[in-house]
C-alpha positions as a LaTeX table, in Angstrom:
\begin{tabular}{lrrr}
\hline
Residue & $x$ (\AA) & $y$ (\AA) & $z$ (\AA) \\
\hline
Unk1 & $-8.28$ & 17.39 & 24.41 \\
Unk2 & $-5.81$ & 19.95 & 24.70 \\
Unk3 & $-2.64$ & 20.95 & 26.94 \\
Unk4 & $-2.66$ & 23.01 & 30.09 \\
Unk5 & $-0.67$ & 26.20 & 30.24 \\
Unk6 & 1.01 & 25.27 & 33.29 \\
Unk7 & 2.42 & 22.08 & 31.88 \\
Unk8 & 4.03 & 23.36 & 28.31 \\
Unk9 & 7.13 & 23.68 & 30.39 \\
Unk10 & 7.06 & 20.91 & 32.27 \\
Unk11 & 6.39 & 18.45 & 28.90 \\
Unk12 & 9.41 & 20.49 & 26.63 \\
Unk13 & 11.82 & 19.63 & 29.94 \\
Unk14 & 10.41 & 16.35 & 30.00 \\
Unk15 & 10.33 & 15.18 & 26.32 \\
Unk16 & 14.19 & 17.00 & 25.76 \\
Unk17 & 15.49 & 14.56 & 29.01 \\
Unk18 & 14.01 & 11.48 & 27.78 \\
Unk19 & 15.50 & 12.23 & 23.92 \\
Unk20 & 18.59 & 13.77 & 25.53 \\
Unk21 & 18.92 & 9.74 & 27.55 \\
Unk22 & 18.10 & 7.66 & 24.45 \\
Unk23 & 20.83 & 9.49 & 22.30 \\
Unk24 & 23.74 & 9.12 & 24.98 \\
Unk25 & 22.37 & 5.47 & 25.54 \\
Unk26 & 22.74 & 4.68 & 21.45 \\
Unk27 & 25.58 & 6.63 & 21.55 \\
Unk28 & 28.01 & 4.62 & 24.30 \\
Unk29 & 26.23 & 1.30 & 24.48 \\
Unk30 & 27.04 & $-0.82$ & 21.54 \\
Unk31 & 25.28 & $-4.19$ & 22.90 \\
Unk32 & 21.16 & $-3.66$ & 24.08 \\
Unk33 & 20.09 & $-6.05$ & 26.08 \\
Unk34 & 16.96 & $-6.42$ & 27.37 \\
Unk35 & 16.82 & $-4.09$ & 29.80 \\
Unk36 & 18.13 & $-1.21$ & 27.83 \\
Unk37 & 14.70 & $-1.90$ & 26.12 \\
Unk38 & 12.64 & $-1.86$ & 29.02 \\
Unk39 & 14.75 & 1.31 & 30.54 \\
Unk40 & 13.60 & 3.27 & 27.17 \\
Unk41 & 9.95 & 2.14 & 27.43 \\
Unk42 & 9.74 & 3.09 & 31.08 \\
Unk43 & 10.97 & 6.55 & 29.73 \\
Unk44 & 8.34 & 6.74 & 27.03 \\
Unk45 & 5.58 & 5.75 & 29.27 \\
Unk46 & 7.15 & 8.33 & 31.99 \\
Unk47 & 6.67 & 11.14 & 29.37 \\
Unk48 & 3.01 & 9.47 & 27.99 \\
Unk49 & 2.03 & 9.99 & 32.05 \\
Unk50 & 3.37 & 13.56 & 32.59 \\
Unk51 & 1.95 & 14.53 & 29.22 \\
Unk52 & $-1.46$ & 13.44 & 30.70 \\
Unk53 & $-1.55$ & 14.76 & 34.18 \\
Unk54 & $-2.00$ & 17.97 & 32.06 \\
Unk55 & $-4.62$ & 17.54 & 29.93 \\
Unk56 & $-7.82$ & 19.34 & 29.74 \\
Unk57 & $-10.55$ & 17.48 & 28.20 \\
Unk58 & $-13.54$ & 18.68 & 26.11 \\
Unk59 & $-16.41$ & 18.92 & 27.98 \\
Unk60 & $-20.06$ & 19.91 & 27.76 \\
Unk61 & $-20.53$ & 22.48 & 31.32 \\
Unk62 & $-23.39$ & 21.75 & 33.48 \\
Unk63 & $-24.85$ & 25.36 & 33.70 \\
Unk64 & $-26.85$ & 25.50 & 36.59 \\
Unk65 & $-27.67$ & 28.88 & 38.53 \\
Unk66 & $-29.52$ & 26.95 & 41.23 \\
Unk67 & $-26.87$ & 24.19 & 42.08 \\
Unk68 & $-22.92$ & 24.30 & 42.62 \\
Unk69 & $-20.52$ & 22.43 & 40.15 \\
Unk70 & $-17.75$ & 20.39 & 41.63 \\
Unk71 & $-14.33$ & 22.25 & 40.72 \\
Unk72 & $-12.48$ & 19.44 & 40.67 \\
Unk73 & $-11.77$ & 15.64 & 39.06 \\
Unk74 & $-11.96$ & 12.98 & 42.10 \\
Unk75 & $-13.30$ & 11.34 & 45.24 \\
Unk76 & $-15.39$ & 12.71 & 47.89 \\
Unk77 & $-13.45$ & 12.12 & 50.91 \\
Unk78 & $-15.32$ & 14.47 & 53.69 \\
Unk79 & $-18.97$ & 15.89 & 54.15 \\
Unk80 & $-19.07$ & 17.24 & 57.72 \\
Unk81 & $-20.01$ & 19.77 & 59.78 \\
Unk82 & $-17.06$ & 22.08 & 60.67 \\
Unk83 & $-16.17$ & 25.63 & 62.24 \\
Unk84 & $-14.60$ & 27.79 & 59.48 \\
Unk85 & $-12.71$ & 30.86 & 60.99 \\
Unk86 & $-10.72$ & 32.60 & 57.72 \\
Unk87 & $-13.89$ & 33.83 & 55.05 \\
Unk88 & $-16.88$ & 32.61 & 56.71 \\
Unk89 & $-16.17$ & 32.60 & 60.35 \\
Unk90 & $-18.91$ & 30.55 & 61.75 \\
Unk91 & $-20.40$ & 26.53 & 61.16 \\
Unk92 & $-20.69$ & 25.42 & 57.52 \\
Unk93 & $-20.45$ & 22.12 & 55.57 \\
Unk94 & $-17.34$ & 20.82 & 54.02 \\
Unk95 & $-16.98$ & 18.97 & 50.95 \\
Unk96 & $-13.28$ & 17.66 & 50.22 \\
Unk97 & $-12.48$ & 16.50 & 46.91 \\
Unk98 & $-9.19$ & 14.04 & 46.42 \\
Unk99 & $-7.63$ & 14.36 & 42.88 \\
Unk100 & $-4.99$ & 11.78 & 42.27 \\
Unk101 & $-2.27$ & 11.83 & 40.07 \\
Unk102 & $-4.40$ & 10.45 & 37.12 \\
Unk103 & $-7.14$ & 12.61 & 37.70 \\
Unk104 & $-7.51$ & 16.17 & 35.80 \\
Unk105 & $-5.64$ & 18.66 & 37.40 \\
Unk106 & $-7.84$ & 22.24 & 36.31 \\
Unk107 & $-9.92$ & 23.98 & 39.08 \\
Unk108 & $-13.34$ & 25.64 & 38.10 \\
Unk109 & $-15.28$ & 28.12 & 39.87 \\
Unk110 & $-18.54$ & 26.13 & 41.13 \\
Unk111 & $-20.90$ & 28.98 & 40.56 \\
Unk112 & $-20.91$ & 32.92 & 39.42 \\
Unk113 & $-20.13$ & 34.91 & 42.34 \\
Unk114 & $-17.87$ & 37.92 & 43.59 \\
Unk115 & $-14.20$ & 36.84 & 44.63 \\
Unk116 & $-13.75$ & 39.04 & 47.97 \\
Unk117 & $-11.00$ & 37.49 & 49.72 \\
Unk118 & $-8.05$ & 35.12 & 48.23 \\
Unk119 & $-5.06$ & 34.40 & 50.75 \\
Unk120 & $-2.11$ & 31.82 & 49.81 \\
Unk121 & $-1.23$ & 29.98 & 53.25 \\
Unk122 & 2.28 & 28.11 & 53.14 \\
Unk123 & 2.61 & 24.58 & 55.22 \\
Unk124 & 3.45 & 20.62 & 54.79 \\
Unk125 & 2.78 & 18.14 & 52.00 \\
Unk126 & 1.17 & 15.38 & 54.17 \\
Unk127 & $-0.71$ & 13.02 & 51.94 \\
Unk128 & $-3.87$ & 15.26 & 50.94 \\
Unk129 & $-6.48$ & 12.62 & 51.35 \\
Unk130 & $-5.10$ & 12.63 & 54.79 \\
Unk131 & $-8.44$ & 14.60 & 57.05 \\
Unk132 & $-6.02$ & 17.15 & 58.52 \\
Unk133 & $-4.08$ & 18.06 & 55.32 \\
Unk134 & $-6.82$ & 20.63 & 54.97 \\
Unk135 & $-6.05$ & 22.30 & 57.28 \\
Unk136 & $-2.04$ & 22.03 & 57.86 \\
Unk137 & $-1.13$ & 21.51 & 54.36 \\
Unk138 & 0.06 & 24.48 & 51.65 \\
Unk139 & $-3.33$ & 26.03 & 50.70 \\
Unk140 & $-4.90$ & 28.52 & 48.49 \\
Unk141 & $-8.18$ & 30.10 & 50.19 \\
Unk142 & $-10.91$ & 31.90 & 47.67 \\
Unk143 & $-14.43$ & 33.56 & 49.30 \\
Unk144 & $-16.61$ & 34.24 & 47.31 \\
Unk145 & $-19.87$ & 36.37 & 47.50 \\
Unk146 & $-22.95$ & 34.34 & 46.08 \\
Unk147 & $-26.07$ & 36.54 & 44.23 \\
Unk148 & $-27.99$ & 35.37 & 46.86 \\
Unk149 & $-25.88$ & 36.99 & 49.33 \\
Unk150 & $-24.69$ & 33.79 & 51.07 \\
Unk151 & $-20.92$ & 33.15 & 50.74 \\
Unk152 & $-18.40$ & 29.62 & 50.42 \\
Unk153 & $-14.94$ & 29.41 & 50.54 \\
Unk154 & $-12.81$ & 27.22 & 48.03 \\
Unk155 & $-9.59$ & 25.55 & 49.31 \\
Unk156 & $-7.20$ & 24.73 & 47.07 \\
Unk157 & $-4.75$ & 22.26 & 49.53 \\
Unk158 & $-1.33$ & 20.80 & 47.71 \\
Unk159 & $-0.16$ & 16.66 & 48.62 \\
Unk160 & 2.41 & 14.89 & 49.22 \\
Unk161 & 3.54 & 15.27 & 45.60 \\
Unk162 & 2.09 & 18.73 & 44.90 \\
Unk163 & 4.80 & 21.09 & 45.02 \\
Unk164 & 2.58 & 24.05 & 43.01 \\
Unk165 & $-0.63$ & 25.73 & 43.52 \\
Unk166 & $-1.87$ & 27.99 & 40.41 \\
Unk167 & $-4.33$ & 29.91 & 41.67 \\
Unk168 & $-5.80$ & 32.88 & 39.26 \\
Unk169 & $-8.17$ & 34.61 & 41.36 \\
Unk170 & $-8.34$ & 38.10 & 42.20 \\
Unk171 & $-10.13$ & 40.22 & 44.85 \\
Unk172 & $-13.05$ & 41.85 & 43.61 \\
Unk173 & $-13.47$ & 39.89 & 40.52 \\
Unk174 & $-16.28$ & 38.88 & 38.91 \\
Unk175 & $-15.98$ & 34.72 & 38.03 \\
Unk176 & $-18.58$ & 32.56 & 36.12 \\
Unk177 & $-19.74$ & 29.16 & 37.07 \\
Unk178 & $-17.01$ & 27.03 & 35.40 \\
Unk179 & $-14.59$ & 30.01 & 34.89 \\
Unk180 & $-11.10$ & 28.14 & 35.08 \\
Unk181 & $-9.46$ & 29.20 & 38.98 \\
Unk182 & $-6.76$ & 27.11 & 38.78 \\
Unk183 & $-4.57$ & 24.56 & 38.85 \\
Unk184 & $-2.72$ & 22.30 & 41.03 \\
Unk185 & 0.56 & 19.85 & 40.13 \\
Unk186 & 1.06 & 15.88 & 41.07 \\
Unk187 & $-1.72$ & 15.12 & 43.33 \\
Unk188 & $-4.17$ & 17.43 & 46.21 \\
Unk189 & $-7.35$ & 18.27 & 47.11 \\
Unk190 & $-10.12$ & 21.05 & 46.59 \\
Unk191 & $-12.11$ & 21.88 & 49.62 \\
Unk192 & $-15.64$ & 23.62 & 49.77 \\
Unk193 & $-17.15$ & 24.96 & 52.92 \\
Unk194 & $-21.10$ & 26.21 & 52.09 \\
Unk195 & $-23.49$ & 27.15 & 54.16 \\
Unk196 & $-25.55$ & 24.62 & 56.43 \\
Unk197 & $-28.92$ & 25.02 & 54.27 \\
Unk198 & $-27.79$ & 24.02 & 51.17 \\
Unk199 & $-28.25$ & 20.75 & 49.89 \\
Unk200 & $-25.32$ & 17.88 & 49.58 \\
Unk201 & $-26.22$ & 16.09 & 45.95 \\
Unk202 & $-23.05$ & 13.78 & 46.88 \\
Unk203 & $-21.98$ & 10.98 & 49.11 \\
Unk204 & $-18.45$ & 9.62 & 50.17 \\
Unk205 & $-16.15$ & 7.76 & 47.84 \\
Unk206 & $-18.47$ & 9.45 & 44.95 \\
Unk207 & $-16.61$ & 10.15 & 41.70 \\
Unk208 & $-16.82$ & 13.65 & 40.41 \\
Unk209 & $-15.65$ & 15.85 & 37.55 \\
Unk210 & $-15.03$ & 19.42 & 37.39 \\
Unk211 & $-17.55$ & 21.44 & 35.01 \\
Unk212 & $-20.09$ & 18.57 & 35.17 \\
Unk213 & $-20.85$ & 16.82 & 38.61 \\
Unk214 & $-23.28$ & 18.91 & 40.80 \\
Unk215 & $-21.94$ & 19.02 & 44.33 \\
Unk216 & $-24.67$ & 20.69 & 46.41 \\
Unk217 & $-28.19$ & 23.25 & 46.06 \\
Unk218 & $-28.19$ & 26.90 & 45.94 \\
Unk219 & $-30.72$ & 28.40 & 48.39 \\
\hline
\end{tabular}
């Protein structure tokens, strides 16, 4: 296991605010009582918990050119059939993963493809496994152009505790199934909208995990 990028910062501010506490604490109270104790624990476990959300686990991939990965750690929370008017303007299915604050936070690319349109949307922090938070929440929106010539759209959406979405892609990049996209802080969602003909390998209240749960066909 190893340390996200995005949370190096976050950890150093963490870890120096906790040690920065504990030294004024032994330096001005003389007496501990109990709840001294328990205030320092609660601090440690605080930092254990950040120190987590930000981890990146080893994994073995599932490489798969006929199927599409989930990009995302969490729940399925919607499979329906909805009207998509941004990438790929007509019906499609929609997938919605909900990552919770103890799930892993990195975004993968589901398949190889060609990144053709990424737009960053601003709006509210409703609680993301909340149905409409997809669609009135702060949001990241990546297209991308299959080989096959069909085309999805990934939707990064931020929570109620997500104040940051790391998105990395790029128009007119070439990405790899499993290629990190990006990342998202304290709780959201990852949305995919596919095409009606392919294949949902998932049901509702499923667990997934990014780089190794297969989320739908490829035809």
């Amino acid at each position: 296991m190893k340390i996200h990028r995005e949370g190096k910062k976050i950890i150093f501010l963490t870890a120096g605010t906790i040690f920065l506490l504990v030294f004024l604490m032994l330096l001005f109270v003389s007496n501990w009582t109990v709840l001294h104790y328990l205030f320092v624990a609660a601090l440690v476990v605080f930092g254990f918990m950040v120190t987590a959300f930000f981890r990146i686990p080893r994994r073995i991939f599932t490489e798969s050119p006929t199927e599409l990965i989930s990009p995302a750690d969490g729940t399925i929370v919607t499979i329906e059939q909805v009207t998509e008017n941004t990438y790929i303007r007509g019906e499609c299915m929609q997938v919605s993963i909900f990552m919770s604050g103890t799930d892993v936070h990195v975004n993968r690319y589901p398949c190889d493809g060609l990144v053709e349109y990424v737009k960053f949307r601003r709006g509210n922090y409703f609680v993301a496994s909340y149905p409409k938070s997809s669609d009135l929440n702060e949001r990241t929106e990546i297209g991308m152009l299959l080989d096959n010539g069909k085309r999805i759209l990934i939707r990064q959406v931020a929570g109620v505790m997500a104040r940051r979405i790391v998105c990395y892609s790029k128009e007119g990049e070439r990405v790899k199934q499993n290629q990190e996209l990006g990342f998202i802080r304290f709780g959201s969602r990852v949305d995919l909208f596919l095409p009606l003909d392919f294949p949902i390998n998932v049901g509702l209240q499923d667990k997934v995990r990014n780089g190794i749960s297969p989320i739908a066909e490829i035809v």
